[in-house]
Amino acid sequence: MTKGTTSFGKRNGRSHGLCPRCGKRSYNLQKAKCAACGYPSAKMRKYNWSEKARRRRTMGTGRMQYMRTILRKAAHTNRNNLRGVNKPKQLKKELRNIERAKHANEAPLGPRRMKQREHRRSCKAKAKQLKREKKDKKEAKA
């Protein structure tokens, strides 16, 4: 049996089809798994050893339908509120805080101030609860 031309002529089956998520012809039909993106797993397949592949599908290579609006909003809000915010998740949080502040007619707070305020509120709530418990104990004794 020869290794070349005649053997290659027998290779006419398809092991891979089109992937519903990434659209490449990397979806293994028997395994029902995409070799390129890892579909149907929830997380996208990515490895550090393949830098070029990561570059091809990183943020900013597609439409950025949602991120575009967030970045635009960030550019037109008060920049003092967004100091030190560089990650998309932090940015979304900050914009949400600013929107809430607009509706509440108060000055928007930065991430540090928001944490301080939440901490203060939780401490006040704990103090109130302790007072109630002490009062209940006194009433139970009397």
PDB file of C-alpha atoms in Angstrom, residues 2-137:
ATOM      1  CA  THR A   2       1.342   3.427  -0.894  1.00  0.00           C
ATOM      2  CA  LYS A   3       1.574   6.335   1.528  1.00  0.00           C
ATOM      3  CA  GLY A   4       0.980   9.171  -0.915  1.00  0.00           C
ATOM      4  CA  THR A   5      -1.518  10.060  -3.603  1.00  0.00           C
ATOM      5  CA  THR A   6      -3.704   6.972  -3.505  1.00  0.00           C
ATOM      6  CA  SER A   7      -4.128   7.135   0.286  1.00  0.00           C
ATOM      7  CA  PHE A   8      -5.056  10.817   0.190  1.00  0.00           C
ATOM      8  CA  GLY A   9      -7.788  10.054  -2.328  1.00  0.00           C
ATOM      9  CA  LYS A  10      -9.659   8.051   0.333  1.00  0.00           C
ATOM     10  CA  ARG A  11      -9.872  11.008   2.695  1.00  0.00           C
ATOM     11  CA  ASN A  12     -13.267  12.379   1.670  1.00  0.00           C
ATOM     12  CA  GLY A  13     -15.238  12.178   4.948  1.00  0.00           C
ATOM     13  CA  ARG A  14     -15.817  15.113   7.258  1.00  0.00           C
ATOM     14  CA  SER A  15     -14.773  14.999  10.884  1.00  0.00           C
ATOM     15  CA  HIS A  16     -15.349  18.723  11.500  1.00  0.00           C
ATOM     16  CA  GLY A  17     -18.287  20.980  10.676  1.00  0.00           C
ATOM     17  CA  LEU A  18     -19.131  24.651  11.257  1.00  0.00           C
ATOM     18  CA  CYS A  19     -19.185  25.799  14.886  1.00  0.00           C
ATOM     19  CA  PRO A  20     -22.347  27.627  16.025  1.00  0.00           C
ATOM     20  CA  ARG A  21     -20.331  30.026  18.231  1.00  0.00           C
ATOM     21  CA  CYS A  22     -17.143  30.933  16.364  1.00  0.00           C
ATOM     22  CA  GLY A  23     -18.223  29.978  12.820  1.00  0.00           C
ATOM     23  CA  LYS A  24     -15.007  28.096  12.017  1.00  0.00           C
ATOM     24  CA  ARG A  25     -14.974  24.582  10.544  1.00  0.00           C
ATOM     25  CA  SER A  26     -13.534  23.221  13.787  1.00  0.00           C
ATOM     26  CA  TYR A  27     -16.615  21.644  15.380  1.00  0.00           C
ATOM     27  CA  ASN A  28     -15.873  17.919  15.814  1.00  0.00           C
ATOM     28  CA  LEU A  29     -19.059  16.144  14.794  1.00  0.00           C
ATOM     29  CA  GLN A  30     -18.420  12.943  16.792  1.00  0.00           C
ATOM     30  CA  LYS A  31     -17.171  14.624  19.965  1.00  0.00           C
ATOM     31  CA  ALA A  32     -19.659  17.493  19.542  1.00  0.00           C
ATOM     32  CA  LYS A  33     -16.980  19.953  20.625  1.00  0.00           C
ATOM     33  CA  CYS A  34     -15.270  22.825  18.809  1.00  0.00           C
ATOM     34  CA  ALA A  35     -11.491  22.575  18.543  1.00  0.00           C
ATOM     35  CA  ALA A  36     -11.111  26.346  18.158  1.00  0.00           C
ATOM     36  CA  CYS A  37     -13.383  27.893  20.806  1.00  0.00           C
ATOM     37  CA  GLY A  38     -14.318  24.922  23.021  1.00  0.00           C
ATOM     38  CA  TYR A  39     -18.072  25.172  22.354  1.00  0.00           C
ATOM     39  CA  PRO A  40     -20.393  23.997  24.073  1.00  0.00           C
ATOM     40  CA  SER A  41     -18.393  24.838  27.246  1.00  0.00           C
ATOM     41  CA  ALA A  42     -19.368  28.215  28.692  1.00  0.00           C
ATOM     42  CA  LYS A  43     -15.825  29.604  28.699  1.00  0.00           C
ATOM     43  CA  MET A  44     -13.951  30.352  25.497  1.00  0.00           C
ATOM     44  CA  ARG A  45     -10.941  28.125  24.775  1.00  0.00           C
ATOM     45  CA  LYS A  46      -7.689  30.108  25.097  1.00  0.00           C
ATOM     46  CA  TYR A  47      -4.080  29.274  25.868  1.00  0.00           C
ATOM     47  CA  ASN A  48      -1.089  31.472  26.606  1.00  0.00           C
ATOM     48  CA  TRP A  49       1.082  29.454  24.247  1.00  0.00           C
ATOM     49  CA  SER A  50      -0.947  30.727  21.298  1.00  0.00           C
ATOM     50  CA  GLU A  51      -0.524  34.483  21.471  1.00  0.00           C
ATOM     51  CA  LYS A  52      -1.611  35.137  17.877  1.00  0.00           C
ATOM     52  CA  ALA A  53      -4.879  33.231  18.279  1.00  0.00           C
ATOM     53  CA  ARG A  54      -5.689  35.270  21.405  1.00  0.00           C
ATOM     54  CA  ARG A  55      -4.885  38.481  19.546  1.00  0.00           C
ATOM     55  CA  ARG A  56      -7.297  37.566  16.739  1.00  0.00           C
ATOM     56  CA  ARG A  57     -10.312  37.265  19.008  1.00  0.00           C
ATOM     57  CA  THR A  58      -9.548  39.684  21.852  1.00  0.00           C
ATOM     58  CA  MET A  59     -11.765  42.612  22.878  1.00  0.00           C
ATOM     59  CA  GLY A  60     -11.876  45.261  20.174  1.00  0.00           C
ATOM     60  CA  THR A  61     -11.698  42.911  17.196  1.00  0.00           C
ATOM     61  CA  GLY A  62     -15.475  42.592  16.881  1.00  0.00           C
ATOM     62  CA  ARG A  63     -18.358  45.089  16.968  1.00  0.00           C
ATOM     63  CA  MET A  64     -18.066  45.783  20.703  1.00  0.00           C
ATOM     64  CA  GLN A  65     -21.796  46.514  20.643  1.00  0.00           C
ATOM     65  CA  TYR A  66     -22.104  46.887  24.433  1.00  0.00           C
ATOM     66  CA  MET A  67     -18.596  48.057  25.402  1.00  0.00           C
ATOM     67  CA  ARG A  68     -18.679  50.848  22.830  1.00  0.00           C
ATOM     68  CA  THR A  69     -21.606  52.534  24.575  1.00  0.00           C
ATOM     69  CA  ILE A  70     -19.992  52.135  27.998  1.00  0.00           C
ATOM     70  CA  LEU A  71     -16.726  53.654  26.833  1.00  0.00           C
ATOM     71  CA  ARG A  72     -18.611  56.520  25.188  1.00  0.00           C
ATOM     72  CA  LYS A  73     -20.533  57.219  28.403  1.00  0.00           C
ATOM     73  CA  ALA A  74     -17.299  57.168  30.380  1.00  0.00           C
ATOM     74  CA  ALA A  75     -15.738  59.711  28.057  1.00  0.00           C
ATOM     75  CA  HIS A  76     -18.572  62.186  28.618  1.00  0.00           C
ATOM     76  CA  THR A  77     -19.003  61.887  32.395  1.00  0.00           C
ATOM     77  CA  ASN A  78     -17.148  63.847  35.031  1.00  0.00           C
ATOM     78  CA  ARG A  79     -13.605  62.498  34.827  1.00  0.00           C
ATOM     79  CA  ASN A  80     -12.899  63.074  38.535  1.00  0.00           C
ATOM     80  CA  ASN A  81     -15.282  60.250  39.363  1.00  0.00           C
ATOM     81  CA  LEU A  82     -13.458  57.767  37.135  1.00  0.00           C
ATOM     82  CA  ARG A  83      -9.934  58.216  38.521  1.00  0.00           C
ATOM     83  CA  GLY A  84      -8.036  54.913  38.579  1.00  0.00           C
ATOM     84  CA  VAL A  85     -10.765  53.000  36.750  1.00  0.00           C
ATOM     85  CA  ASN A  86      -9.300  51.063  33.848  1.00  0.00           C
ATOM     86  CA  LYS A  87     -11.083  47.693  33.780  1.00  0.00           C
ATOM     87  CA  PRO A  88     -14.427  47.257  32.002  1.00  0.00           C
ATOM     88  CA  LYS A  89     -16.167  45.780  35.070  1.00  0.00           C
ATOM     89  CA  GLN A  90     -14.995  48.639  37.308  1.00  0.00           C
ATOM     90  CA  LEU A  91     -16.045  51.095  34.639  1.00  0.00           C
ATOM     91  CA  LYS A  92     -19.556  49.625  34.476  1.00  0.00           C
ATOM     92  CA  LYS A  93     -19.820  49.824  38.280  1.00  0.00           C
ATOM     93  CA  GLU A  94     -18.709  53.451  38.316  1.00  0.00           C
ATOM     94  CA  LEU A  95     -21.155  54.439  35.592  1.00  0.00           C
ATOM     95  CA  ARG A  96     -23.946  52.710  37.508  1.00  0.00           C
ATOM     96  CA  ASN A  97     -23.022  54.691  40.639  1.00  0.00           C
ATOM     97  CA  ILE A  98     -23.046  57.926  38.662  1.00  0.00           C
ATOM     98  CA  GLU A  99     -26.479  57.136  37.211  1.00  0.00           C
ATOM     99  CA  ARG A 100     -27.828  56.399  40.691  1.00  0.00           C
ATOM    100  CA  ALA A 101     -26.378  59.645  42.003  1.00  0.00           C
ATOM    101  CA  LYS A 102     -28.042  61.639  39.224  1.00  0.00           C
ATOM    102  CA  HIS A 103     -31.408  60.173  40.130  1.00  0.00           C
ATOM    103  CA  ALA A 104     -30.852  60.816  43.847  1.00  0.00           C
ATOM    104  CA  ASN A 105     -29.788  64.465  43.210  1.00  0.00           C
ATOM    105  CA  GLU A 106     -26.479  64.081  45.000  1.00  0.00           C
ATOM    106  CA  ALA A 107     -22.841  64.283  43.948  1.00  0.00           C
ATOM    107  CA  PRO A 108     -21.477  60.994  42.503  1.00  0.00           C
ATOM    108  CA  LEU A 109     -18.916  59.146  44.618  1.00  0.00           C
ATOM    109  CA  GLY A 110     -15.739  57.326  43.645  1.00  0.00           C
ATOM    110  CA  PRO A 111     -15.164  53.632  44.382  1.00  0.00           C
ATOM    111  CA  ARG A 112     -13.328  54.319  47.639  1.00  0.00           C
ATOM    112  CA  ARG A 113     -16.028  56.655  48.947  1.00  0.00           C
ATOM    113  CA  MET A 114     -18.739  54.145  48.041  1.00  0.00           C
ATOM    114  CA  LYS A 115     -16.968  51.437  50.059  1.00  0.00           C
ATOM    115  CA  GLN A 116     -16.595  53.800  53.022  1.00  0.00           C
ATOM    116  CA  ARG A 117     -20.276  54.700  52.886  1.00  0.00           C
ATOM    117  CA  GLU A 118     -21.354  51.054  52.721  1.00  0.00           C
ATOM    118  CA  HIS A 119     -19.073  50.189  55.644  1.00  0.00           C
ATOM    119  CA  ARG A 120     -20.487  53.056  57.723  1.00  0.00           C
ATOM    120  CA  ARG A 121     -24.059  51.963  56.976  1.00  0.00           C
ATOM    121  CA  SER A 122     -23.347  48.370  57.948  1.00  0.00           C
ATOM    122  CA  CYS A 123     -21.704  49.505  61.227  1.00  0.00           C
ATOM    123  CA  LYS A 124     -24.734  51.682  62.060  1.00  0.00           C
ATOM    124  CA  ALA A 125     -27.076  48.776  61.374  1.00  0.00           C
ATOM    125  CA  LYS A 126     -25.040  46.501  63.678  1.00  0.00           C
ATOM    126  CA  ALA A 127     -25.064  49.128  66.439  1.00  0.00           C
ATOM    127  CA  LYS A 128     -28.855  49.484  66.177  1.00  0.00           C
ATOM    128  CA  GLN A 129     -29.260  45.730  66.371  1.00  0.00           C
ATOM    129  CA  LEU A 130     -27.078  45.529  69.517  1.00  0.00           C
ATOM    130  CA  LYS A 131     -29.113  48.300  71.168  1.00  0.00           C
ATOM    131  CA  ARG A 132     -32.340  46.429  70.406  1.00  0.00           C
ATOM    132  CA  GLU A 133     -30.937  43.207  71.853  1.00  0.00           C
ATOM    133  CA  LYS A 134     -29.842  45.000  75.069  1.00  0.00           C
ATOM    134  CA  LYS A 135     -33.271  46.589  75.389  1.00  0.00           C
ATOM    135  CA  ASP A 136     -34.967  43.199  74.896  1.00  0.00           C
ATOM    136  CA  LYS A 137     -32.730  41.631  77.581  1.00  0.00           C
TER     137      LYS A 137
END
